[in-house]
Tab-separated table of C-alpha atoms in Angstrom:
chain	number	residue	atom	x	y	z
A	1	MET	CA	-14.911	-14.158	3.057
A	2	GLN	CA	-16.205	-15.050	6.512
A	3	ARG	CA	-14.990	-11.734	7.936
A	4	LYS	CA	-16.724	-9.850	5.108
A	5	ASP	CA	-19.987	-11.628	5.873
A	6	GLU	CA	-19.593	-10.800	9.552
A	7	PHE	CA	-19.039	-7.136	8.713
A	8	ARG	CA	-22.218	-7.062	6.630
A	9	ILE	CA	-24.180	-8.424	9.593
A	10	PHE	CA	-22.488	-5.904	11.907
A	11	TYR	CA	-23.375	-3.116	9.481
A	12	ASN	CA	-27.041	-4.171	9.389
A	13	HIS	CA	-27.369	-4.396	13.173
A	14	THR	CA	-25.093	-1.589	14.402
A	15	ILE	CA	-23.860	0.851	11.762
A	16	HIS	CA	-27.059	1.101	9.703
A	17	PRO	CA	-29.199	2.275	12.674
A	18	GLU	CA	-26.595	4.968	13.432
A	19	LEU	CA	-26.612	6.073	9.780
A	20	LEU	CA	-30.418	6.326	9.935
A	21	ARG	CA	-30.175	8.463	13.085
A	22	MET	CA	-27.635	10.738	11.392
A	23	GLU	CA	-29.839	10.814	8.284
A	24	ARG	CA	-32.695	12.257	10.341
A	25	LEU	CA	-30.324	14.947	11.604
A	26	ARG	CA	-29.202	15.668	8.039
A	27	ARG	CA	-32.810	16.057	6.829
A	28	ARG	CA	-33.660	18.422	9.669
A	29	LEU	CA	-30.534	20.416	8.894
A	30	LEU	CA	-31.401	20.502	5.200
A	31	ALA	CA	-34.949	21.690	5.994
A	32	LEU	CA	-33.511	24.418	8.233
A	33	LEU	CA	-31.132	25.502	5.457
A	34	THR	CA	-33.951	25.603	2.894
A	35	VAL	CA	-36.273	27.690	5.082
A	36	SER	CA	-33.386	29.948	6.085
A	37	VAL	CA	-32.359	30.631	2.495
A	38	LEU	CA	-35.940	31.559	1.564
A	39	LEU	CA	-36.284	33.754	4.647
A	40	LEU	CA	-32.968	35.555	4.104
A	41	PHE	CA	-33.765	36.026	0.420
A	42	GLY	CA	-37.099	37.612	1.396
A	43	ILE	CA	-35.381	39.951	3.881
A	44	PHE	CA	-32.817	41.085	1.297
A	45	ILE	CA	-35.558	41.751	-1.281
A	46	LEU	CA	-37.526	43.768	1.310
A	47	ASP	CA	-34.409	45.792	2.207
A	48	PHE	CA	-33.804	46.463	-1.473
A	49	TYR	CA	-37.306	47.864	-1.973
A	50	ILE	CA	-37.280	49.929	1.229
A	51	GLY	CA	-33.901	51.386	0.314
A	52	ILE	CA	-33.178	52.884	3.749
A	53	PRO	CA	-29.454	52.383	4.567
A	54	VAL	CA	-29.935	52.383	8.341
A	55	VAL	CA	-32.645	49.695	8.155
A	56	THR	CA	-30.512	47.651	5.775
A	57	PHE	CA	-27.507	47.903	8.108
A	58	PHE	CA	-29.414	46.729	11.190
A	59	THR	CA	-31.013	43.939	9.161
A	60	LEU	CA	-27.685	42.671	7.841
A	61	LEU	CA	-26.130	42.354	11.296
A	62	PRO	CA	-28.496	39.627	12.597
A	63	ALA	CA	-28.619	38.065	9.138
A	64	GLY	CA	-24.825	37.730	9.129
A	65	ALA	CA	-24.879	36.231	12.629
A	66	TYR	CA	-27.564	33.748	11.559
A	67	ILE	CA	-25.573	32.680	8.477
A	68	THR	CA	-22.578	32.072	10.750
A	69	TYR	CA	-24.812	29.896	12.968
A	70	LEU	CA	-25.972	27.876	9.936
A	71	LEU	CA	-22.391	27.280	8.841
A	72	TYR	CA	-21.589	26.153	12.394
A	73	ARG	CA	-24.466	23.632	12.283
A	74	VAL	CA	-23.235	22.227	8.963
A	75	GLN	CA	-19.666	21.941	10.248
A	76	LYS	CA	-20.818	20.305	13.468
A	77	PHE	CA	-22.751	17.687	11.468
A	78	ARG	CA	-19.679	16.913	9.361
A	79	GLN	CA	-17.431	16.682	12.419
A	80	THR	CA	-19.868	14.374	14.232
A	81	PHE	CA	-20.718	11.996	11.390
A	82	LYS	CA	-17.257	10.690	10.561
A	83	PRO	CA	-16.026	9.909	14.132
A	84	ASN	CA	-19.317	8.154	14.935
A	85	VAL	CA	-19.005	5.821	11.940
A	86	ILE	CA	-15.264	5.225	12.293
A	87	ASN	CA	-15.570	4.324	15.976
A	88	LEU	CA	-18.227	1.739	15.118
A	89	ILE	CA	-15.988	0.232	12.414
A	90	LEU	CA	-13.114	0.073	14.918
A	91	ASP	CA	-15.394	-1.637	17.443
A	92	PHE	CA	-15.926	-4.379	14.881
A	93	ILE	CA	-12.224	-4.697	14.005
A	94	ASP	CA	-10.851	-4.816	17.547
A	95	ASP	CA	-13.305	-7.585	18.469
A	96	SER	CA	-10.890	-9.862	16.591
A	97	LEU	CA	-8.479	-11.845	18.782
A	98	ASN	CA	-5.486	-10.349	16.937
A	99	PHE	CA	-6.259	-6.769	17.959
A	100	GLY	CA	-5.951	-4.758	21.109
A	101	THR	CA	-8.131	-1.744	21.771
A	102	LEU	CA	-7.972	0.699	18.875
A	103	LYS	CA	-7.796	4.443	19.510
A	104	TYR	CA	-9.090	7.173	17.212
A	105	ASP	CA	-8.221	10.857	17.072
A	106	SER	CA	-9.821	12.894	14.280
A	107	LYS	CA	-7.226	15.696	14.459
A	108	LYS	CA	-4.002	13.732	14.882
A	109	PHE	CA	-1.911	12.313	12.009
A	110	ILE	CA	1.385	10.544	11.270
A	111	PRO	CA	4.312	13.026	11.300
A	112	LYS	CA	5.968	14.068	8.045
A	113	SER	CA	9.277	12.643	9.285
A	114	THR	CA	7.748	9.155	9.556
A	115	PHE	CA	6.217	9.433	6.096
A	116	ARG	CA	9.587	10.366	4.581
A	117	LYS	CA	11.410	7.565	6.428
A	118	SER	CA	9.349	5.076	4.408
A	119	ARG	CA	11.545	5.963	1.381
A	120	LEU	CA	8.489	5.341	-0.801
A	121	PHE	CA	8.373	8.991	-1.866
A	122	LEU	CA	11.419	11.196	-2.337
A	123	THR	CA	9.758	14.502	-1.579
A	124	ALA	CA	10.073	17.631	0.514
A	125	ALA	CA	6.284	17.373	1.052
A	126	HIS	CA	5.750	21.137	1.015
A	127	GLN	CA	2.035	20.564	1.686
A	128	TYR	CA	1.431	17.850	4.253
A	129	LYS	CA	-2.065	17.434	5.673
A	130	GLY	CA	-3.474	14.582	7.722
A	131	GLU	CA	-6.421	13.545	9.877
A	132	ASP	CA	-8.267	10.568	11.377
A	133	HIS	CA	-5.407	8.910	13.256
A	134	ILE	CA	-5.988	5.294	14.326
A	135	SER	CA	-3.547	3.452	16.593
A	136	GLY	CA	-3.387	0.131	18.376
A	137	LYS	CA	-1.781	-3.279	18.326
A	138	ILE	CA	-1.818	-6.162	15.848
A	139	GLY	CA	-0.710	-9.059	18.022
A	140	GLU	CA	2.434	-7.685	19.668
A	141	MET	CA	3.066	-5.034	17.011
A	142	ASP	CA	2.234	-1.385	17.530
A	143	PHE	CA	0.762	0.375	14.509
A	144	GLU	CA	-0.719	3.698	13.488
A	145	MET	CA	-2.536	4.849	10.376
A	146	CYS	CA	-4.234	7.978	9.131
A	147	GLU	CA	-5.426	9.802	6.042
A	148	LEU	CA	-2.763	11.890	4.336
A	149	ASN	CA	-2.772	14.420	1.514
A	150	VAL	CA	0.808	15.137	0.419
A	151	ARG	CA	1.889	17.537	-2.319
A	152	GLU	CA	5.157	19.186	-3.375
A	153	LEU	CA	6.110	22.333	-5.263
A	154	SER	CA	6.568	21.790	-8.981
A	155	PRO	CA	10.159	22.483	-10.111
A	156	VAL	CA	8.935	24.049	-13.373
A	157	ARG	CA	5.549	25.588	-12.555
A	158	ASN	CA	4.183	27.625	-9.702
A	159	ARG	CA	1.844	24.926	-8.409
A	160	LEU	CA	1.661	21.928	-6.075
A	161	ASN	CA	2.068	18.482	-7.606
A	162	TYR	CA	0.395	15.316	-6.304
A	163	VAL	CA	2.581	12.983	-4.223
A	164	PHE	CA	0.190	10.806	-2.220
A	165	LYS	CA	-3.439	10.950	-1.105
A	166	GLY	CA	-4.982	8.082	0.821
A	167	VAL	CA	-4.520	5.938	3.928
A	168	PHE	CA	-0.981	5.473	5.251
A	169	LEU	CA	0.132	2.931	7.878
A	170	HIS	CA	3.284	2.569	9.957
A	171	SER	CA	3.943	-0.511	12.071
A	172	THR	CA	6.957	-1.743	14.015
A	173	LEU	CA	7.929	-5.421	14.108
A	174	PRO	CA	9.373	-6.963	17.304
A	175	TYR	CA	12.359	-8.159	15.241
A	176	SER	CA	14.401	-6.959	12.255
A	177	LEU	CA	13.998	-8.313	8.717
A	178	ARG	CA	17.460	-6.950	7.793
A	179	GLY	CA	17.862	-4.404	5.053
A	180	SER	CA	15.225	-2.583	3.034
A	181	ILE	CA	12.547	-3.785	0.616
A	182	LEU	CA	10.445	-1.320	-1.381
A	183	ILE	CA	7.443	-2.074	-3.583
A	184	TRP	CA	5.953	0.530	-5.931
A	185	PRO	CA	3.120	0.450	-8.512
A	186	ARG	CA	4.740	-0.259	-11.894
A	187	GLU	CA	2.129	1.957	-13.559
A	188	PHE	CA	3.572	5.010	-11.758
A	189	ARG	CA	7.193	4.271	-12.673
A	190	GLN	CA	7.623	7.520	-14.623
A	191	TYR	CA	6.619	9.570	-11.574
A	192	LEU	CA	8.907	7.620	-9.246
A	193	THR	CA	12.146	7.926	-11.221
A	194	LYS	CA	13.889	10.126	-8.617
A	195	THR	CA	12.681	7.963	-5.749
A	196	VAL	CA	13.857	4.706	-7.329
A	197	ARG	CA	17.174	6.259	-8.362
A	198	ALA	CA	17.791	7.444	-4.802
A	199	PHE	CA	17.276	3.897	-3.496
A	200	THR	CA	19.489	2.286	-6.140
A	201	TYR	CA	22.185	4.882	-5.400
A	202	THR	CA	22.457	3.435	-1.880
A	203	GLY	CA	22.825	-0.107	-3.221
A	204	GLY	CA	19.236	-1.180	-3.857
A	205	THR	CA	18.551	-3.387	-6.881
A	206	ALA	CA	15.476	-4.701	-8.664
A	207	VAL	CA	14.331	-8.128	-7.451
A	208	GLU	CA	14.558	-10.442	-10.443
A	209	GLU	CA	15.068	-13.816	-8.762
A	210	GLU	CA	12.610	-16.297	-10.219
A	211	GLY	CA	10.012	-17.730	-7.871
A	212	VAL	CA	10.254	-14.958	-5.274
A	213	LEU	CA	7.235	-13.056	-6.604
A	214	THR	CA	4.260	-14.325	-8.574
A	215	PRO	CA	3.997	-13.310	-12.264
A	216	SER	CA	0.774	-11.345	-11.649
A	217	PHE	CA	2.410	-9.428	-8.775
A	218	GLU	CA	5.519	-8.648	-10.865
A	219	ARG	CA	3.295	-7.437	-13.681
A	220	ILE	CA	1.684	-4.778	-11.484
A	221	PHE	CA	4.433	-3.926	-8.987
A	222	MET	CA	8.168	-3.246	-9.158
A	223	THR	CA	10.158	-4.550	-6.206
A	224	TYR	CA	13.603	-3.388	-5.085
A	225	ALA	CA	15.742	-4.584	-2.192
A	226	SER	CA	19.023	-3.691	-0.547
A	227	ARG	CA	21.876	-6.203	-0.373
A	228	GLY	CA	21.221	-8.942	2.149
A	229	ALA	CA	17.527	-8.108	2.565
A	230	ASN	CA	15.354	-11.140	3.247
A	231	ILE	CA	13.017	-10.856	0.273
A	232	LYS	CA	12.059	-14.540	0.160
A	233	GLY	CA	8.748	-15.054	1.864
A	234	LEU	CA	8.212	-11.346	2.538
A	235	LEU	CA	4.672	-11.776	1.235
A	236	SER	CA	2.968	-15.128	0.886
A	237	GLN	CA	1.603	-16.041	-2.540
A	238	ASP	CA	-1.908	-15.787	-1.116
A	239	MET	CA	-1.159	-12.246	0.109
A	240	GLN	CA	0.353	-11.284	-3.251
A	241	ALA	CA	-2.797	-12.550	-4.973
A	242	ALA	CA	-4.993	-10.630	-2.487
A	243	ILE	CA	-3.080	-7.381	-3.130
A	244	VAL	CA	-3.334	-7.818	-6.912
A	245	GLU	CA	-7.067	-8.553	-6.654
A	246	TYR	CA	-7.637	-5.556	-4.379
A	247	LYS	CA	-5.761	-3.228	-6.722
A	248	GLU	CA	-7.620	-4.438	-9.807
A	249	LYS	CA	-11.041	-4.478	-8.142
A	250	ASN	CA	-10.797	-1.065	-6.471
A	251	SER	CA	-8.486	0.783	-8.913
A	252	LYS	CA	-6.287	1.875	-6.011
A	253	GLU	CA	-2.491	1.906	-5.873
A	254	ILE	CA	-0.584	0.191	-3.061
A	255	TYR	CA	2.886	1.176	-1.828
A	256	LEU	CA	4.887	-0.970	0.605
A	257	SER	CA	8.295	-0.697	2.242
A	258	VAL	CA	9.962	-2.747	4.958
A	259	ILE	CA	13.034	-1.100	6.451
A	260	ASN	CA	14.617	-3.270	9.138
A	261	LYS	CA	11.862	-3.335	11.803
A	262	ASP	CA	9.524	-0.766	10.275
A	263	ILE	CA	6.664	-1.450	7.864
A	264	TYR	CA	5.118	1.368	5.823
A	265	ILE	CA	2.064	0.870	3.600
A	266	GLY	CA	0.033	3.359	1.591
A	267	ILE	CA	-3.253	2.841	-0.243
A	268	THR	CA	-4.322	5.680	-2.523
A	269	GLU	CA	-7.820	7.109	-2.202
A	270	PRO	CA	-8.883	10.000	-4.479
A	271	LYS	CA	-12.057	10.728	-2.505
A	272	ASP	CA	-12.417	12.229	0.958
A	273	ILE	CA	-13.186	9.069	2.911
A	274	LEU	CA	-16.459	9.011	4.863
A	275	GLU	CA	-17.035	12.724	4.389
A	276	PRO	CA	-20.823	13.131	4.717
A	277	TYR	CA	-23.098	14.716	2.150
A	278	ILE	CA	-25.517	17.479	3.074
A	279	PHE	CA	-27.765	17.417	0.012
A	280	SER	CA	-27.999	13.645	-0.468
A	281	SER	CA	-28.314	10.570	1.734
A	282	ASN	CA	-25.347	9.034	3.540
A	283	VAL	CA	-27.101	5.733	4.272
A	284	SER	CA	-24.890	3.534	2.125
A	285	PHE	CA	-23.193	0.224	2.854
A	286	GLU	CA	-20.674	0.885	0.066
A	287	LEU	CA	-19.629	4.174	1.687
A	288	VAL	CA	-18.718	2.331	4.898
A	289	ARG	CA	-17.432	-0.870	3.280
A	290	GLU	CA	-14.771	0.950	1.284
A	291	PHE	CA	-13.186	2.501	4.380
A	292	TYR	CA	-13.348	-0.818	6.246
A	293	ALA	CA	-11.788	-2.633	3.267
A	294	ASP	CA	-8.847	-0.197	3.159
A	295	ILE	CA	-8.124	-0.700	6.869
A	296	GLN	CA	-8.514	-4.465	6.608
A	297	MET	CA	-6.132	-4.694	3.630
A	298	LEU	CA	-3.484	-2.669	5.469
A	299	VAL	CA	-3.565	-4.795	8.605
A	300	ASN	CA	-3.761	-8.032	6.594
A	301	ILE	CA	-0.461	-7.162	4.884
A	302	VAL	CA	1.201	-6.458	8.253
A	303	GLN	CA	-0.134	-9.719	9.691
A	304	ASP	CA	1.066	-11.667	6.659
A	305	ILE	CA	4.597	-10.257	6.950
A	306	ASP	CA	4.676	-11.077	10.660
A	307	GLN	CA	3.347	-14.626	10.218
A	308	HIS	CA	5.896	-15.529	7.518
A	309	HIS	CA	8.903	-14.381	9.524
């Protein structure tokens, strides 16, 4: 709770002023778009009434160039807004003693090969898109995360089916936990049949030992482990409760796998995170808080696993 309060103060003093600055840019851009639309509409009406092809042709050339310029201005605003806000959020996070300097690259993303090694999704990932790569250290552990949108070709219809859309993290522990442990949302069991079957085929079994997982966690998640995997204490009871609360409060699904030294975590997000609006205000604490909360939940899980082993 203390960290949440600190983030609210940080938002008020640092992020909110930047959002106001970007809001002034958005309003100027919107005014330019409005005037431009009216002006271009007037030119097209005039050309229509004049009806001289040569005049129309030479009018359309600069009009087309100007429309291209307007689209460039809109795209530049979108590309500037998100990195500015994310870098401020990262400044707040890496002020913590547990973090090294965090790096952000809007174009980079976690490779498909790493995503598939998580074993959380048995998929060819025919469409694999990513952006907003964040990397750094949690204590002595290297980690990276990014936004991913993963889809696969339907075996029965000529379309792409949903696999995963949200924030995905990969971290490497300085030691091995032995074996593999996979945790999936129980609600999505019917969509994960092939994935679960592939894991059980290699010797994985459902964790049914009493006292290992809390009843509320077992109700929402299904947990499988390979033979000899150290499932006891993988997640503290406090962390299990925090994950359950986060899932129920935010209506987001959480996926988790630990394979020897590697930790993979995914949090679903149906919206495009921190994508700015053009026709409405972006000055919103909730808009920023949601992205911060996703990042904080991901790193909290990694820290909890590390601390209990």
